Short mmCIF file of C-alpha atoms in Angstrom, two decimals:
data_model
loop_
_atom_site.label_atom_id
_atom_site.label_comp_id
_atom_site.label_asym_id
_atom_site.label_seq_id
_atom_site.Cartn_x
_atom_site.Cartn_y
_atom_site.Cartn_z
CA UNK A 1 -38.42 -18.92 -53.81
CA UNK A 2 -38.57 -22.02 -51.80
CA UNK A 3 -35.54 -23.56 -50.71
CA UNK A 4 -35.28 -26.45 -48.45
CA UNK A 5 -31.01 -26.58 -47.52
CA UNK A 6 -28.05 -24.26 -48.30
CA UNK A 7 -26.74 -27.37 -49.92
CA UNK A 8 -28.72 -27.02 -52.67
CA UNK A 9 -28.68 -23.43 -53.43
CA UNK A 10 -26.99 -21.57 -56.29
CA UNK A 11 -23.95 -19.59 -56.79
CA UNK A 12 -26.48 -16.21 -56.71
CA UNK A 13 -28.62 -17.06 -54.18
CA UNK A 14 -25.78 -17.64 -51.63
CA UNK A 15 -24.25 -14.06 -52.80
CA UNK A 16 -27.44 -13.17 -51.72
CA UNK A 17 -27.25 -14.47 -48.18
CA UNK A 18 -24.02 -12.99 -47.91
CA UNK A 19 -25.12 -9.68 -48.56
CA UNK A 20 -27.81 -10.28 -45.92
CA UNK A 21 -25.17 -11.44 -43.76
CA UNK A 22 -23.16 -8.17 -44.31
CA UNK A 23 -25.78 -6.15 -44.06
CA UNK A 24 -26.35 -7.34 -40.05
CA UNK A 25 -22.60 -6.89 -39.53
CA UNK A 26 -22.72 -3.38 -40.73
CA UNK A 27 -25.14 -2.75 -37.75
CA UNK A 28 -22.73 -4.16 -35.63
CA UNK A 29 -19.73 -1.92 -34.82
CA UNK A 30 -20.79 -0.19 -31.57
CA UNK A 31 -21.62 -3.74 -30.20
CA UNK A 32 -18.16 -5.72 -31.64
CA UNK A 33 -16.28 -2.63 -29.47
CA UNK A 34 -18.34 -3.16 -26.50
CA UNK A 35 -17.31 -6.72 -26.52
CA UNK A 36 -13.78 -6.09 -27.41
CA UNK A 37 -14.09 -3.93 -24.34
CA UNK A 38 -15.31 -6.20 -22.13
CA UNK A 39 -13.08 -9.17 -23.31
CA UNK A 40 -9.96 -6.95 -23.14
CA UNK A 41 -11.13 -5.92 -19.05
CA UNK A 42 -10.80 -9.71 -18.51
CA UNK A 43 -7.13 -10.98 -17.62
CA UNK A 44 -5.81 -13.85 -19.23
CA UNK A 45 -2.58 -14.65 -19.50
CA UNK A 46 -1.33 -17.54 -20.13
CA UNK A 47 -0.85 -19.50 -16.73
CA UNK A 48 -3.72 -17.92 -15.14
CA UNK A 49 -6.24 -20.88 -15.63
CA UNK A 50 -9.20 -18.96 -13.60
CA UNK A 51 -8.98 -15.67 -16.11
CA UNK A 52 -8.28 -17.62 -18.94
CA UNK A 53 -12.08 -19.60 -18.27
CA UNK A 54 -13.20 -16.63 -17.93
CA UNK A 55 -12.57 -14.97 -21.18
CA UNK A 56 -14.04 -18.08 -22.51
CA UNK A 57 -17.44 -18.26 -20.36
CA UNK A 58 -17.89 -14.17 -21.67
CA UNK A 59 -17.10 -15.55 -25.36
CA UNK A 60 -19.54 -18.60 -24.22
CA UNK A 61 -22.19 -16.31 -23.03
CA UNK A 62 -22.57 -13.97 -26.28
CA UNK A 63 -22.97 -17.12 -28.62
CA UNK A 64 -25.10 -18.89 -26.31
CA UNK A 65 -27.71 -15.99 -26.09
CA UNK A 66 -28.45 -16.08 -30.17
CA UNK A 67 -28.35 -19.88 -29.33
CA UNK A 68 -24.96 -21.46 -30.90
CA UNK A 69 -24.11 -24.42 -28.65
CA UNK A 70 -21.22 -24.07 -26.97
CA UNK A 71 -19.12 -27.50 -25.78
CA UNK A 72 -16.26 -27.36 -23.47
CA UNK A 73 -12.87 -29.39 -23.51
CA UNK A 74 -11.16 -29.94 -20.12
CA UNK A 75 -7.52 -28.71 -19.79
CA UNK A 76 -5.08 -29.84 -16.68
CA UNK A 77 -3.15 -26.63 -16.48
CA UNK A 78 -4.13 -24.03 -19.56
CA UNK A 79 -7.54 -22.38 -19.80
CA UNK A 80 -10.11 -25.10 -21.27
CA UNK A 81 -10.98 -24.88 -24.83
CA UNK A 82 -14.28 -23.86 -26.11
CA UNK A 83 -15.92 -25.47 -29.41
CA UNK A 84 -18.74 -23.30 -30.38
CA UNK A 85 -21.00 -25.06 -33.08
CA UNK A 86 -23.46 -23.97 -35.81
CA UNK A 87 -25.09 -26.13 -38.01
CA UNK A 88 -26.00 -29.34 -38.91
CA UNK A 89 -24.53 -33.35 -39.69
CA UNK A 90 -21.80 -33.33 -37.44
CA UNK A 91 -21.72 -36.87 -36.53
CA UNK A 92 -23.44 -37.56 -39.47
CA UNK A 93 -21.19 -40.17 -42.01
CA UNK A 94 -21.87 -38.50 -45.02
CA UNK A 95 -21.87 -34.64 -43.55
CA UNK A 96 -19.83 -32.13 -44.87
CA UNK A 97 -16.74 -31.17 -43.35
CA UNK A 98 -16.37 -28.31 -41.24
CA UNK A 99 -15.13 -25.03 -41.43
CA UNK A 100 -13.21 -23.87 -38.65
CA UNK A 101 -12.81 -20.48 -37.20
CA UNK A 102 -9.65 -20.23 -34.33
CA UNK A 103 -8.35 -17.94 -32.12
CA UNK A 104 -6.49 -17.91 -28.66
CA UNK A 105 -8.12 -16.36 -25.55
CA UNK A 106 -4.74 -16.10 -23.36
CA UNK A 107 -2.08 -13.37 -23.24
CA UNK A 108 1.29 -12.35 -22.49
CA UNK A 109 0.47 -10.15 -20.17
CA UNK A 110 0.86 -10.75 -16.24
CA UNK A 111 -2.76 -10.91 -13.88
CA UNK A 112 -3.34 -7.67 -12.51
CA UNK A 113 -2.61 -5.62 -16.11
CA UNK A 114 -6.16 -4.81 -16.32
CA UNK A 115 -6.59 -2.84 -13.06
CA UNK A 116 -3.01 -1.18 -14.17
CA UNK A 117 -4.12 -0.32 -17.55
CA UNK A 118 -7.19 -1.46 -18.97
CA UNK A 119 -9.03 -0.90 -22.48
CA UNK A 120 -8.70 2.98 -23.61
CA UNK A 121 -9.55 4.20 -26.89
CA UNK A 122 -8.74 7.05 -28.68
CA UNK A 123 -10.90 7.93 -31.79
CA UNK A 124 -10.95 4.79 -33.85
CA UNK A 125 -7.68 3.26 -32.12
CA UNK A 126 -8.03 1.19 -29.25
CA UNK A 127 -5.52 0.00 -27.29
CA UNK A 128 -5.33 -2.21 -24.15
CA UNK A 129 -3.44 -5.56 -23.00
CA UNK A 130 -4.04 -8.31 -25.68
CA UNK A 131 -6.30 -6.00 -27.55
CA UNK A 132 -5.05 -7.16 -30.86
CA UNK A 133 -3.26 -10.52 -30.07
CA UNK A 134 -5.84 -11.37 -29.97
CA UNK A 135 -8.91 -10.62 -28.53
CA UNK A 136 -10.15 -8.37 -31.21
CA UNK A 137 -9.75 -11.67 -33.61
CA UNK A 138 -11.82 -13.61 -30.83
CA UNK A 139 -14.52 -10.89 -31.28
CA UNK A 140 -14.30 -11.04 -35.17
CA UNK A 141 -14.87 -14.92 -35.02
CA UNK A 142 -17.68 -14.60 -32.28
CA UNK A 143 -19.78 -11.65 -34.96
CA UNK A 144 -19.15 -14.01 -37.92
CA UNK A 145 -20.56 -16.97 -35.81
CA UNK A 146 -23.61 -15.03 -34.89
CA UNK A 147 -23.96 -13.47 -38.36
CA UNK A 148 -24.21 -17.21 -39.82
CA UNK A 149 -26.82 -17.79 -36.67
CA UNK A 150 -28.95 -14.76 -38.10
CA UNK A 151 -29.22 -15.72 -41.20
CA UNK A 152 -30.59 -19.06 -39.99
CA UNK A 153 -33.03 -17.67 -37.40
CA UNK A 154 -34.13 -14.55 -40.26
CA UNK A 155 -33.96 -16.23 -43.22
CA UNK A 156 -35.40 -19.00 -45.36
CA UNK A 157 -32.12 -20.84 -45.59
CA UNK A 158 -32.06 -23.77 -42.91
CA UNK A 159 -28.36 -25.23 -43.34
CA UNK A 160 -25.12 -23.86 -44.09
CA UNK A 161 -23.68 -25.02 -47.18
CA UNK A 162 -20.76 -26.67 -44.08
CA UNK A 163 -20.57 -26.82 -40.47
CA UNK A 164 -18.62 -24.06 -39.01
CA UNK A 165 -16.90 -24.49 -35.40
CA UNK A 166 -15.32 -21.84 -33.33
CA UNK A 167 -12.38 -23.27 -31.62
CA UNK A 168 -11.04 -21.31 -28.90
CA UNK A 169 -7.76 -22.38 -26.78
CA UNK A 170 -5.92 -20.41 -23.72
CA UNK A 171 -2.32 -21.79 -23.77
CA UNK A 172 -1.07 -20.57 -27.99
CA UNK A 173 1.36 -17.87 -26.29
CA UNK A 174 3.14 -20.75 -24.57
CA UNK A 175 2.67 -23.11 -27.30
CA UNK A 176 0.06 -24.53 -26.90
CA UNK A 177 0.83 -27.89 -24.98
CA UNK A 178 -2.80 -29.07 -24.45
CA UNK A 179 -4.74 -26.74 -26.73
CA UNK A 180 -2.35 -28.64 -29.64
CA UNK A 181 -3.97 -31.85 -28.65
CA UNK A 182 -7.52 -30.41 -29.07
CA UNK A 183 -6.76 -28.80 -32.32
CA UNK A 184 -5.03 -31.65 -34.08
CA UNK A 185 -8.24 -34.07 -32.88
CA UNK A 186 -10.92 -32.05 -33.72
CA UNK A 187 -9.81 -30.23 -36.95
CA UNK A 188 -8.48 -33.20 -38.81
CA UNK A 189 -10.10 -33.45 -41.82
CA UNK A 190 -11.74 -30.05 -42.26
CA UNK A 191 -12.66 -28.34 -45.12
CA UNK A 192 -10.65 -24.67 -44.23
CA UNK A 193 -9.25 -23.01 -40.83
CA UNK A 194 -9.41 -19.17 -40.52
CA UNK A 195 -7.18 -18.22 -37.69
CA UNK A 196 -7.97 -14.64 -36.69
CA UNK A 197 -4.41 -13.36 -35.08
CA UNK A 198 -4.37 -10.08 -36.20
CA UNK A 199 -4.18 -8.44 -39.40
CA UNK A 200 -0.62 -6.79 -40.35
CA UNK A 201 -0.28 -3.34 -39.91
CA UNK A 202 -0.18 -3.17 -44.15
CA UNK A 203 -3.62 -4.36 -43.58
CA UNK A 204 -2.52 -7.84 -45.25
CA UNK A 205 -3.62 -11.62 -43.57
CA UNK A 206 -0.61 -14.00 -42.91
CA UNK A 207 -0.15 -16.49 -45.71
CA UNK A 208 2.76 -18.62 -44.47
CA UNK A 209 4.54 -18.20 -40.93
CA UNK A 210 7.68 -19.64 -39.93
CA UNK A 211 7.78 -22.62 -37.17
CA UNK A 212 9.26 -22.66 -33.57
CA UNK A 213 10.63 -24.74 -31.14
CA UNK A 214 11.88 -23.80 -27.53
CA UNK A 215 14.58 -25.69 -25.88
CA UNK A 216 16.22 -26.13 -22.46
CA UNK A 217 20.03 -26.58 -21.99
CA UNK A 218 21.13 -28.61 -18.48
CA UNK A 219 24.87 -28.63 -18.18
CA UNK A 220 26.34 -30.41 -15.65
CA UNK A 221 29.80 -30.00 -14.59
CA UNK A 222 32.21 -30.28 -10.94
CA UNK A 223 32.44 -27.34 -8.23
CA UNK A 224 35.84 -26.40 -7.12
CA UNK A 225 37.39 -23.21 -5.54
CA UNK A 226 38.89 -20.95 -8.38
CA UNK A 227 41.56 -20.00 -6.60
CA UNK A 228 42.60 -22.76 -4.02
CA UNK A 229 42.12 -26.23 -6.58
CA UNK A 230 40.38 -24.58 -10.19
CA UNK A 231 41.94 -28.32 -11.76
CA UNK A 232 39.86 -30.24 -9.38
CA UNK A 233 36.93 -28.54 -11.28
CA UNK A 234 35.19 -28.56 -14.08
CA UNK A 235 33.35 -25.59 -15.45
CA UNK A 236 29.40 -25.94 -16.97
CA UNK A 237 29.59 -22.46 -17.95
CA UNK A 238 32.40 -22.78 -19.32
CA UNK A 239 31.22 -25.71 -21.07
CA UNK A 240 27.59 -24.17 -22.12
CA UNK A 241 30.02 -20.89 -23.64
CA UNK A 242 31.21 -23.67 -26.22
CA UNK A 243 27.71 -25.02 -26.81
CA UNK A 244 26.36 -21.41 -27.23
CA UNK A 245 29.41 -20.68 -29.95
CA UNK A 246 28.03 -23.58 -31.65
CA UNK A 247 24.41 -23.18 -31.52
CA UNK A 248 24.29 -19.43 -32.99
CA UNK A 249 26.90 -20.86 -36.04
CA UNK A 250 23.48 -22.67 -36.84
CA UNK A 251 21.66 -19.84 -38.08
CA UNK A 252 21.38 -19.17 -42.02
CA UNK A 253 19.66 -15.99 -42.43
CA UNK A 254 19.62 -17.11 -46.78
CA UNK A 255 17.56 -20.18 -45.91
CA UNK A 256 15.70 -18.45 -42.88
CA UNK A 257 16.78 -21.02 -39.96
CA UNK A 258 17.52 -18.98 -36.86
CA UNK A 259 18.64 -19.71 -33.19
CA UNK A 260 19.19 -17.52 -30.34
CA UNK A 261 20.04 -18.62 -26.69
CA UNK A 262 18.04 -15.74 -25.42
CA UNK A 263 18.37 -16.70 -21.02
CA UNK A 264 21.70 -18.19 -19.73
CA UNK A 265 22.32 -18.69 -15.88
CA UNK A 266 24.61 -20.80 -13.66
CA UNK A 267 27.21 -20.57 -11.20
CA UNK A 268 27.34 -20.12 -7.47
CA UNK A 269 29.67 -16.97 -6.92
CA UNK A 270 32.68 -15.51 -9.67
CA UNK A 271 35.11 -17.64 -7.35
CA UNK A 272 33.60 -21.23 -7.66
CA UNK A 273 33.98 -23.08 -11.00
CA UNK A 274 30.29 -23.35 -11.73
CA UNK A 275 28.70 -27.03 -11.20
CA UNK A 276 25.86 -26.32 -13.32
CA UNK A 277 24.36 -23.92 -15.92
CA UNK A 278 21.32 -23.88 -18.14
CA UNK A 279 20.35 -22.22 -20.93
CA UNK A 280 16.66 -21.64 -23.02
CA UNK A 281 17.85 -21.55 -27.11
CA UNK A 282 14.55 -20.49 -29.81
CA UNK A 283 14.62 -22.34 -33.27
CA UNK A 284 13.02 -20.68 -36.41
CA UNK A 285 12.45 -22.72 -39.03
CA UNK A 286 10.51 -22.57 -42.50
CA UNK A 287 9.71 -26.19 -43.50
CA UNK A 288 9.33 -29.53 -41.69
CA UNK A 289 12.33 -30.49 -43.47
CA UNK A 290 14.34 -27.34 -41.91
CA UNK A 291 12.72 -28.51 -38.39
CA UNK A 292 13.90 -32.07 -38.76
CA UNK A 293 17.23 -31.02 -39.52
CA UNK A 294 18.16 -28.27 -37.42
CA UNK A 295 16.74 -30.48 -34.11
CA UNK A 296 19.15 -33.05 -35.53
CA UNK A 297 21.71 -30.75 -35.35
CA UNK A 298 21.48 -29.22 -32.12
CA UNK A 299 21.25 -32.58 -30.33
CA UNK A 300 24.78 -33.23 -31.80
CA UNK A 301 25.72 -30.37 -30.94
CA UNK A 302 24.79 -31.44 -26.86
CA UNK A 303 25.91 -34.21 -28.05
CA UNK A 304 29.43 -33.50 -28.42
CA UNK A 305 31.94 -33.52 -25.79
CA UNK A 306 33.34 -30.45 -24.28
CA UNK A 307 35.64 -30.36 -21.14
CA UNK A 308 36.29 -33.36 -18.95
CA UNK A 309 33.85 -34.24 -16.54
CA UNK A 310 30.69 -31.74 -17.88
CA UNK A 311 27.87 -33.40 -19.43
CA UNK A 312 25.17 -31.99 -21.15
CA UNK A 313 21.48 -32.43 -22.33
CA UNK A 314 19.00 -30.62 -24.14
CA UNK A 315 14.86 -30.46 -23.51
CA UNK A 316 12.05 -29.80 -26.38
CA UNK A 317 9.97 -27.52 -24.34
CA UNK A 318 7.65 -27.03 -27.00
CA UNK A 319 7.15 -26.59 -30.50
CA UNK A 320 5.01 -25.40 -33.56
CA UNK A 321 5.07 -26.36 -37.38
CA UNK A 322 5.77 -23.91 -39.88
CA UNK A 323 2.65 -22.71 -41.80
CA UNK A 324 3.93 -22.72 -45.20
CA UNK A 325 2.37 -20.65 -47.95
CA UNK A 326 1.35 -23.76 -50.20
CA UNK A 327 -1.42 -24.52 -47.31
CA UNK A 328 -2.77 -21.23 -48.00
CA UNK A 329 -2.99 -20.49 -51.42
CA UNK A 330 -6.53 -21.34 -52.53
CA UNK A 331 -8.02 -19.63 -49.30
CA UNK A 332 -6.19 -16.53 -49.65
CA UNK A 333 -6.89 -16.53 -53.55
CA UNK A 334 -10.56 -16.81 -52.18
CA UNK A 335 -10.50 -14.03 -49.34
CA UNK A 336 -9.35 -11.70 -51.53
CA UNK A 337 -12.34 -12.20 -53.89
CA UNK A 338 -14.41 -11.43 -50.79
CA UNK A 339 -12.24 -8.46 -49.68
CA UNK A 340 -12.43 -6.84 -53.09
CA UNK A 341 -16.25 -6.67 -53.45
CA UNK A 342 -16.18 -4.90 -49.95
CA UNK A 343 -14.22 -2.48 -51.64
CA UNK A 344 -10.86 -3.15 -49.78
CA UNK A 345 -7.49 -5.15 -51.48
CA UNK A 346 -5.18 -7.22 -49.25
CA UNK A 347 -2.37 -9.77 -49.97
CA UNK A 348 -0.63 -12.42 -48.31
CA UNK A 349 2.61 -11.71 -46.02
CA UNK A 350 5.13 -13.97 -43.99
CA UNK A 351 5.78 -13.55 -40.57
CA UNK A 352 8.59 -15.04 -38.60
CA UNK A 353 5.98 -15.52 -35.66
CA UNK A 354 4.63 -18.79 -34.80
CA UNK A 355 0.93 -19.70 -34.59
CA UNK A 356 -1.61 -22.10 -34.01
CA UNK A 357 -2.20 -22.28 -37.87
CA UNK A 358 1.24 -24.29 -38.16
CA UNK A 359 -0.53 -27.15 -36.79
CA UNK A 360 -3.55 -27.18 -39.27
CA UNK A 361 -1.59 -26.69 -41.77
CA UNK A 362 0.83 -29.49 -40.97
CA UNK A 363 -2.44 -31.75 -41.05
CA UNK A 364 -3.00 -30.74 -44.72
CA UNK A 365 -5.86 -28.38 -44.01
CA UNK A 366 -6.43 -25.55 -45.97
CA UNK A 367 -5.64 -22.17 -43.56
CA UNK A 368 -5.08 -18.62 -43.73
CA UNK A 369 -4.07 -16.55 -40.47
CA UNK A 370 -4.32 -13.10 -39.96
CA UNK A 371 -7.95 -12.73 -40.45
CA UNK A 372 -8.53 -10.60 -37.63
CA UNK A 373 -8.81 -6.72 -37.15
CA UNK A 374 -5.26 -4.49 -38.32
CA UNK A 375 -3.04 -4.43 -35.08
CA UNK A 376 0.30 -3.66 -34.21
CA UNK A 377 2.64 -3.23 -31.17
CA UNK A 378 1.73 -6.70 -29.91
CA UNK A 379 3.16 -8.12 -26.01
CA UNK A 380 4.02 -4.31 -25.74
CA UNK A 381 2.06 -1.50 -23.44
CA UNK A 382 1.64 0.18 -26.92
CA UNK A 383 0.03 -2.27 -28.41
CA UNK A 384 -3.66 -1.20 -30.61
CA UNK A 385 -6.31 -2.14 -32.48
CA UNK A 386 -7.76 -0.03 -35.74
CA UNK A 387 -11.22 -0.35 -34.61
CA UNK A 388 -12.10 0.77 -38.44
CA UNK A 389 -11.00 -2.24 -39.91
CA UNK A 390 -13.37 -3.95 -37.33
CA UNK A 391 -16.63 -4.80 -39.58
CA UNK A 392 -14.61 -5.36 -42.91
CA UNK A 393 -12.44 -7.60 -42.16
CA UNK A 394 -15.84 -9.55 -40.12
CA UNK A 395 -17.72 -9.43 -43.54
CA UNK A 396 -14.66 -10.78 -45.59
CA UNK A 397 -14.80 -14.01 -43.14
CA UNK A 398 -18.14 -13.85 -42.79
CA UNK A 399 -18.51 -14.12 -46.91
CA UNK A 400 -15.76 -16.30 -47.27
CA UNK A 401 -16.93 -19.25 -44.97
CA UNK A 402 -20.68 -18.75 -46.37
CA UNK A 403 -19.27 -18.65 -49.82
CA UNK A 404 -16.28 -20.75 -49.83
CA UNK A 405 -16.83 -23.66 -52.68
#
């Protein structure tokens, strides 16, 4: 059979690369654990830059050796984000769009975790800090990557029916403030995300997430000694109570809006009426429309006078759509197709968690999360990885970008 692009290849001759493409992965388990190993041994939370980089120049140097390009994008303050390409017609006018695989390389966990309590496995369970949230995901992406390189250094196929990117950020766990800027330029207009935070412990992808904003609460207010002139002052916490009262009445647990002022602090001593106190309130939201109204809200809530002489504002910290299930539905329809002829059945769940897929999404991009290896216990010292579900759940991404229509 001679065949000159993917483009041009049939519905069973593509089923045929993907079973090629499976076939490699099968090899691969022993290796994808190694890595996970490796990757997991490298701090990287969130604000440290340096360890952050360097998860990303060990992603970097895997995909580089089978010779995927690898491009870098500059962050200020978060770990730079790595675009890892394969294929053809990128700048090309009439090229196809791309498919996108995405995962985080940061953490929750503090520098110095590693040394404390690095990877460990036990049997087919791994566990270690971030070793589902989500560097076993990174690893999944990396394997399909080189799979799709494989098949076009072993094969007779020279193009992938699209482009497929890797797009790796280091900031998601704190919202992403600059890797949000990356995603929204470079994925606009793709053909599919697949966001590989890890699989549910039910073994099912995430299909629709809820969104989340953080805020920060300033009240300002007059010191005066509680005992010698209280009337001469006037009390922010006292003030911020009443804001709090209000806040929390905000929450519909029918319609799936939440808030909770989860840090409070103030005050200069019990016998000072307190000049100032601040607060940090979380927003869960399921729609745009939700978001809109519920920021609405809270800023007349501020908004609204309390005591004489306090004054308060609020702060967007930062903020993430919601991923809502009508973004997902073809993809997951399609992974499941995939799943099934490797002999495994999974479904779609909701998750009040936020994730980098609620900005795809939002851009009208089809996206499914989840698509990593089955973890659980995530930001906890318990948290694992079912090292079993490891080259499945690679093959079912693997077929689903080769195959995807």
């Amino acid at each position: 059979m001679t065949i000159t692009t993917a483009k041009k290849l049939s519905n069973s001759a593509l089923a045929t690369y993907a079973d090629l493409l499976c076939d490699w992965l099968a090899t691969q388990e022993d290796e994808m654990i190694q890595c996970l190993q490796e990757l997991v041994d490298t701090d990287s939370n969130s604000y440290d830059k340096e360890g952050v980089d360097a998860a990303g120049r060990l992603m970097a140097s895997w995909l580089e050796a089978d010779g995927i390009e690898c491009r870098w994008h500059k962050s200020a303050s978060s770990g730079d984000v790595l675009e890892a390409r394969i294929g053809s017609g990128f700048d090309k006018k009439d090229s196809q769009p791309a498919i996108f695989l995405m995962g985080h390389r940061d953490t929750v966990f503090p520098k110095g975790t590693v040394a404390i309590r690095g990877f460990t496995r036990d049997g087919m369970t791994a566990f270690g800090p971030g070793v589902a949230d989500m560097k076993s995901g990174l690893v999944l992406n990396c394997f399909v990557l080189r799979g799709l390189q494989y098949l076009l250094n072993n094969s007779d196929i020279d193009e992938l029916p699209h482009p497929v990117v890797g797009l790796f950020t280091g900031d998601e766990e704190i919202g992403s403030p600059e890797g949000r800027h990356v995603i929204q330029q470079i994925v606009k207009g793709a053909k599919a995300v697949f966001n590989a935070e890890p699989g549910r412990i039910s073994g099912n992808v995430v299909s629709a997430r809820k969104g989340g904003a953080s805020f920060e609460i300033i009240v300002k207010g007059k010191a005066a000694h509680s005992g010698v002139n209280h009337a001469d002052g006037a009390s922010a916490i006292g003030a911020l109570a009443l804001i709090i009262t209000d806040l929390h009445v905000l929450t519909n647990y029918e319609t799936g809006v939440t808030t909770n002022v989860g840090l409070i602090s103030g005050g200069m001593s019990s016998n000072t009426v307190a000049a100032e106190a601040k607060a940090k309130l979380d927003l869960r939201y399921i729609s745009k429309a939700q978001m809109v109204d519920a920021m609405d809200a809270i800023q007349a809530i501020i908004d609204t006078p309390r005591l004489p002489g306090v004054t308060a504002s609020v702060r967007l910290i930062s903020a993430f759509h919601p991923f809502e299930s009508s973004m997902s539905d073809v993809l997951l329809a399609h992974y499941q197709t995939q799943a099934e002829s490797l002999g495994f059945s999974v479904e779609g769940e909701f998750t009040g968690g936020c994730s980098d897929a609620g900005f795809t999404s939002s851009m009208g991009v089809p996206t499914l999360c989840g698509t990593g290896p089955v973890g659980a216990k995530m930001h906890t010292e318990g948290e694992l990885c079912l090292l079993d579900t490891f080259v499945p759940r690679t093959q079912a991404v693997a077929k689903s970008v080769l195959l995807l229509p």
